[in-house]
Amino acid sequence: MPAVKNVLIVGSGLAGAGAAIHLASAGVAVDLVEIEPQVTALGSGITLQGNALRELDRLGVWERARQRGYPFDVTGIRAPDPYGTVLFEIPDAKTGGPDYPAVMGMSRPELARVLHDRADEVGVKIRYGTTFTELRQDDPGVAVTFSDESTSRYDLVIGADGIRSWTRRALGIDLETKSVGMGIWRSFGPRPAGVTRTDLYYGGPSYIAGYCPTGEDSLYAYIVEDAQDRSTLTPEQRLAVMRDLSQAYHGPWDEIRETLTDPSRVNYTWFETHVLAPPWNRGRVVLIGDAAHTCPPTIAQGGAQALEDAAVLTELLITHDAVDQNLWDEFHARRVDRAKTVVDASNQLAAWQLAHEQGDIPGLMRTIAMLVSRPA
């Protein structure tokens, strides 16, 4: 018998949706609240490595995701010269095992829809435009008051509500989220026929210029610069800045740049990072995903780590017969060091780029591949 009969999950991103699907599939009653009024996802696209694809398969959505994404097994490194010269090609490690591609690009909103559709299928009750206003714990559970003034009780509450987690603040946890000094421009648009993988351009006026195919007809492109306050720019000005920065990059970028015409498809965010020291739970409320740890996207592991959190936590809740210290000790033993290693590696790569140093990037990537190739 599972350790829980009913669970509230706050936040419907990768960690929240993943946890909801796993628990509901095992017969646990799951309420999922999402403060946004509909299925949404920040950003343009997401790069999913093999260990993330393995988790999507465990959730029962791999085939649907593959049909809507764009898989590939090689990453190219190009020069910021007038030709976008290919310097070398790197075979990507198959961190999910031989049954999955090494990497797949996908539209973030498409991935969100796939997961939410699966959650509906397995019986998750999703309430949009809703969050909690109060959590009151006692030994057997948590009494919750919601923003619509309704109330309910749960055996467990999972806070999967992102980097600025309201659940974390409600628990009184003071966690400093820091900028690593980089900002990223992203845009979503059509895929030129010649773009069949991620290519990275290091150098030029920006740290990185790259792109990732996200479907047969789509890609997302990105440029990484020094973190700046871009909040006062109009959408049209944001588009102009990204187009201007892209002028230094050629090859496929020349085609991509011509498609950068829609201001609504350009967004700008900073690279930020934090890791919550254990424990990630306070009694019967636990934090997972970006609420507990977040890393800059330098090694494309944020989504994978969120899905792994969800898989490990729900496996323990389903196989243990009580929410006790043994369960929490096993959860932290399996997740804290693994997630911290990934965050530290992401930050180390960002630091090398900020210092205009290459460092042992291949060695770092091999270390990460060895870590994430093992099931969480």
PDB file of C-alpha atoms in Angstrom, residues 188-330:
ATOM      1  CA  PHE A 188      11.152  30.553 -31.621  1.00  0.00           C
ATOM      2  CA  GLY A 189      10.719  30.255 -35.387  1.00  0.00           C
ATOM      3  CA  PRO A 190      10.837  28.056 -38.497  1.00  0.00           C
ATOM      4  CA  ARG A 191      13.587  25.484 -38.975  1.00  0.00           C
ATOM      5  CA  PRO A 192      15.808  25.892 -42.044  1.00  0.00           C
ATOM      6  CA  ALA A 193      16.248  22.557 -43.825  1.00  0.00           C
ATOM      7  CA  GLY A 194      19.983  22.557 -43.056  1.00  0.00           C
ATOM      8  CA  VAL A 195      19.478  22.677 -39.277  1.00  0.00           C
ATOM      9  CA  THR A 196      19.337  19.059 -38.115  1.00  0.00           C
ATOM     10  CA  ARG A 197      21.082  19.359 -34.736  1.00  0.00           C
ATOM     11  CA  THR A 198      22.311  21.875 -32.188  1.00  0.00           C
ATOM     12  CA  ASP A 199      25.279  23.982 -33.292  1.00  0.00           C
ATOM     13  CA  LEU A 200      27.140  26.206 -30.840  1.00  0.00           C
ATOM     14  CA  TYR A 201      29.193  29.241 -31.804  1.00  0.00           C
ATOM     15  CA  TYR A 202      31.632  30.285 -29.073  1.00  0.00           C
ATOM     16  CA  GLY A 203      33.115  33.761 -29.165  1.00  0.00           C
ATOM     17  CA  GLY A 204      32.300  36.871 -31.136  1.00  0.00           C
ATOM     18  CA  PRO A 205      30.441  39.668 -29.351  1.00  0.00           C
ATOM     19  CA  SER A 206      28.502  37.148 -27.236  1.00  0.00           C
ATOM     20  CA  TYR A 207      29.497  34.129 -25.187  1.00  0.00           C
ATOM     21  CA  ILE A 208      27.413  31.646 -27.163  1.00  0.00           C
ATOM     22  CA  ALA A 209      25.115  31.738 -30.166  1.00  0.00           C
ATOM     23  CA  GLY A 210      23.230  28.547 -30.855  1.00  0.00           C
ATOM     24  CA  TYR A 211      20.056  26.887 -32.044  1.00  0.00           C
ATOM     25  CA  CYS A 212      18.189  23.641 -31.514  1.00  0.00           C
ATOM     26  CA  PRO A 213      15.594  22.072 -33.830  1.00  0.00           C
ATOM     27  CA  THR A 214      12.329  21.472 -31.970  1.00  0.00           C
ATOM     28  CA  GLY A 215      10.233  19.830 -34.695  1.00  0.00           C
ATOM     29  CA  GLU A 216      10.047  19.248 -38.411  1.00  0.00           C
ATOM     30  CA  ASP A 217       9.104  22.880 -38.954  1.00  0.00           C
ATOM     31  CA  SER A 218      10.469  24.691 -35.910  1.00  0.00           C
ATOM     32  CA  LEU A 219      13.538  25.596 -33.882  1.00  0.00           C
ATOM     33  CA  TYR A 220      14.581  27.874 -31.086  1.00  0.00           C
ATOM     34  CA  ALA A 221      17.628  30.087 -31.378  1.00  0.00           C
ATOM     35  CA  TYR A 222      19.524  31.700 -28.531  1.00  0.00           C
ATOM     36  CA  ILE A 223      22.322  34.136 -27.821  1.00  0.00           C
ATOM     37  CA  VAL A 224      24.065  34.439 -24.449  1.00  0.00           C
ATOM     38  CA  GLU A 225      25.460  37.791 -23.307  1.00  0.00           C
ATOM     39  CA  ASP A 226      26.454  39.515 -20.069  1.00  0.00           C
ATOM     40  CA  ALA A 227      23.449  39.747 -17.749  1.00  0.00           C
ATOM     41  CA  GLN A 228      21.858  43.165 -18.191  1.00  0.00           C
ATOM     42  CA  ASP A 229      18.670  44.900 -17.191  1.00  0.00           C
ATOM     43  CA  ARG A 230      16.633  44.571 -20.358  1.00  0.00           C
ATOM     44  CA  SER A 231      13.285  45.064 -18.613  1.00  0.00           C
ATOM     45  CA  THR A 232      12.679  48.556 -20.001  1.00  0.00           C
ATOM     46  CA  LEU A 233      12.885  47.469 -23.639  1.00  0.00           C
ATOM     47  CA  THR A 234       9.728  47.233 -25.714  1.00  0.00           C
ATOM     48  CA  PRO A 235       9.086  43.973 -27.591  1.00  0.00           C
ATOM     49  CA  GLU A 236      10.237  45.669 -30.784  1.00  0.00           C
ATOM     50  CA  GLN A 237      13.449  46.809 -29.121  1.00  0.00           C
ATOM     51  CA  ARG A 238      14.104  43.307 -27.784  1.00  0.00           C
ATOM     52  CA  LEU A 239      13.752  41.927 -31.288  1.00  0.00           C
ATOM     53  CA  ALA A 240      16.143  44.565 -32.620  1.00  0.00           C
ATOM     54  CA  VAL A 241      18.771  43.752 -29.983  1.00  0.00           C
ATOM     55  CA  MET A 242      18.654  40.012 -30.724  1.00  0.00           C
ATOM     56  CA  ARG A 243      18.887  40.626 -34.461  1.00  0.00           C
ATOM     57  CA  ASP A 244      21.822  42.973 -33.942  1.00  0.00           C
ATOM     58  CA  LEU A 245      23.708  40.469 -31.764  1.00  0.00           C
ATOM     59  CA  SER A 246      23.100  37.744 -34.347  1.00  0.00           C
ATOM     60  CA  GLN A 247      24.847  39.715 -37.102  1.00  0.00           C
ATOM     61  CA  ALA A 248      28.215  38.296 -36.003  1.00  0.00           C
ATOM     62  CA  TYR A 249      27.132  34.699 -36.703  1.00  0.00           C
ATOM     63  CA  HIS A 250      26.746  33.078 -40.092  1.00  0.00           C
ATOM     64  CA  GLY A 251      26.124  29.734 -41.757  1.00  0.00           C
ATOM     65  CA  PRO A 252      22.565  28.706 -40.735  1.00  0.00           C
ATOM     66  CA  TRP A 253      22.313  31.874 -38.651  1.00  0.00           C
ATOM     67  CA  ASP A 254      21.958  33.870 -41.865  1.00  0.00           C
ATOM     68  CA  GLU A 255      18.692  32.053 -42.588  1.00  0.00           C
ATOM     69  CA  ILE A 256      17.530  32.110 -38.987  1.00  0.00           C
ATOM     70  CA  ARG A 257      18.095  35.860 -38.726  1.00  0.00           C
ATOM     71  CA  GLU A 258      15.750  36.499 -41.659  1.00  0.00           C
ATOM     72  CA  THR A 259      12.948  34.784 -39.728  1.00  0.00           C
ATOM     73  CA  LEU A 260      13.428  36.958 -36.625  1.00  0.00           C
ATOM     74  CA  THR A 261      10.510  39.257 -37.366  1.00  0.00           C
ATOM     75  CA  ASP A 262       7.958  38.651 -34.588  1.00  0.00           C
ATOM     76  CA  PRO A 263       8.652  40.582 -31.354  1.00  0.00           C
ATOM     77  CA  SER A 264       6.274  38.341 -29.376  1.00  0.00           C
ATOM     78  CA  ARG A 265       8.555  35.350 -29.986  1.00  0.00           C
ATOM     79  CA  VAL A 266      11.630  36.891 -28.349  1.00  0.00           C
ATOM     80  CA  ASN A 267      12.278  36.622 -24.607  1.00  0.00           C
ATOM     81  CA  TYR A 268      15.172  37.423 -22.303  1.00  0.00           C
ATOM     82  CA  THR A 269      16.087  35.887 -18.948  1.00  0.00           C
ATOM     83  CA  TRP A 270      19.124  35.651 -16.713  1.00  0.00           C
ATOM     84  CA  PHE A 271      21.026  32.488 -15.869  1.00  0.00           C
ATOM     85  CA  GLU A 272      20.314  31.884 -12.182  1.00  0.00           C
ATOM     86  CA  THR A 273      21.298  29.216  -9.700  1.00  0.00           C
ATOM     87  CA  HIS A 274      20.613  27.811  -6.251  1.00  0.00           C
ATOM     88  CA  VAL A 275      20.715  24.519  -4.370  1.00  0.00           C
ATOM     89  CA  LEU A 276      18.687  24.015  -1.224  1.00  0.00           C
ATOM     90  CA  ALA A 277      20.679  22.268   1.495  1.00  0.00           C
ATOM     91  CA  PRO A 278      18.898  19.168   2.784  1.00  0.00           C
ATOM     92  CA  PRO A 279      16.362  18.479   3.998  1.00  0.00           C
ATOM     93  CA  TRP A 280      14.116  19.477   1.095  1.00  0.00           C
ATOM     94  CA  ASN A 281      11.057  18.683   3.204  1.00  0.00           C
ATOM     95  CA  ARG A 282       9.552  20.354   6.220  1.00  0.00           C
ATOM     96  CA  GLY A 283       7.344  17.709   7.746  1.00  0.00           C
ATOM     97  CA  ARG A 284       4.814  16.621   5.131  1.00  0.00           C
ATOM     98  CA  VAL A 285       5.626  19.372   2.644  1.00  0.00           C
ATOM     99  CA  VAL A 286       8.503  18.723   0.221  1.00  0.00           C
ATOM    100  CA  LEU A 287      10.155  20.779  -2.527  1.00  0.00           C
ATOM    101  CA  ILE A 288      11.313  19.354  -5.865  1.00  0.00           C
ATOM    102  CA  GLY A 289      12.531  20.657  -9.213  1.00  0.00           C
ATOM    103  CA  ASP A 290      13.552  24.296  -9.505  1.00  0.00           C
ATOM    104  CA  ALA A 291      12.008  24.991  -6.107  1.00  0.00           C
ATOM    105  CA  ALA A 292      14.884  22.984  -4.601  1.00  0.00           C
ATOM    106  CA  HIS A 293      17.676  23.347  -7.166  1.00  0.00           C
ATOM    107  CA  THR A 294      18.119  25.298 -10.358  1.00  0.00           C
ATOM    108  CA  CYS A 295      21.043  25.549 -12.736  1.00  0.00           C
ATOM    109  CA  PRO A 296      21.921  27.663 -15.744  1.00  0.00           C
ATOM    110  CA  PRO A 297      21.137  25.858 -19.025  1.00  0.00           C
ATOM    111  CA  THR A 298      24.789  25.411 -19.981  1.00  0.00           C
ATOM    112  CA  ILE A 299      24.550  21.600 -19.938  1.00  0.00           C
ATOM    113  CA  ALA A 300      20.792  21.282 -20.611  1.00  0.00           C
ATOM    114  CA  GLN A 301      19.961  19.284 -17.470  1.00  0.00           C
ATOM    115  CA  GLY A 302      17.386  21.409 -15.632  1.00  0.00           C
ATOM    116  CA  GLY A 303      14.348  19.636 -17.047  1.00  0.00           C
ATOM    117  CA  ALA A 304      15.924  16.201 -16.671  1.00  0.00           C
ATOM    118  CA  GLN A 305      16.715  16.792 -13.006  1.00  0.00           C
ATOM    119  CA  ALA A 306      13.162  17.968 -12.336  1.00  0.00           C
ATOM    120  CA  LEU A 307      11.771  14.796 -13.912  1.00  0.00           C
ATOM    121  CA  GLU A 308      14.204  12.664 -11.909  1.00  0.00           C
ATOM    122  CA  ASP A 309      13.125  14.340  -8.654  1.00  0.00           C
ATOM    123  CA  ALA A 310       9.533  13.472  -9.465  1.00  0.00           C
ATOM    124  CA  ALA A 311      10.377   9.868 -10.356  1.00  0.00           C
ATOM    125  CA  VAL A 312      12.416   9.158  -7.220  1.00  0.00           C
ATOM    126  CA  LEU A 313      10.029  10.840  -4.776  1.00  0.00           C
ATOM    127  CA  THR A 314       6.957   9.125  -6.164  1.00  0.00           C
ATOM    128  CA  GLU A 315       8.689   5.733  -6.340  1.00  0.00           C
ATOM    129  CA  LEU A 316       9.403   5.981  -2.614  1.00  0.00           C
ATOM    130  CA  LEU A 317       5.884   7.175  -1.804  1.00  0.00           C
ATOM    131  CA  ILE A 318       4.422   4.244  -3.731  1.00  0.00           C
ATOM    132  CA  THR A 319       6.736   1.538  -2.352  1.00  0.00           C
ATOM    133  CA  HIS A 320       7.026   2.674   1.292  1.00  0.00           C
ATOM    134  CA  ASP A 321       4.158   2.210   3.725  1.00  0.00           C
ATOM    135  CA  ALA A 322       4.688   5.423   5.718  1.00  0.00           C
ATOM    136  CA  VAL A 323       5.854   8.990   5.279  1.00  0.00           C
ATOM    137  CA  ASP A 324       8.636   8.754   7.833  1.00  0.00           C
ATOM    138  CA  GLN A 325      12.285   9.652   8.313  1.00  0.00           C
ATOM    139  CA  ASN A 326      13.427   6.505   6.483  1.00  0.00           C
ATOM    140  CA  LEU A 327      11.602   7.673   3.370  1.00  0.00           C
ATOM    141  CA  TRP A 328      13.085  11.166   3.566  1.00  0.00           C
ATOM    142  CA  ASP A 329      16.588   9.854   4.213  1.00  0.00           C
ATOM    143  CA  GLU A 330      16.417   7.641   1.127  1.00  0.00           C
TER     144      GLU A 330
END
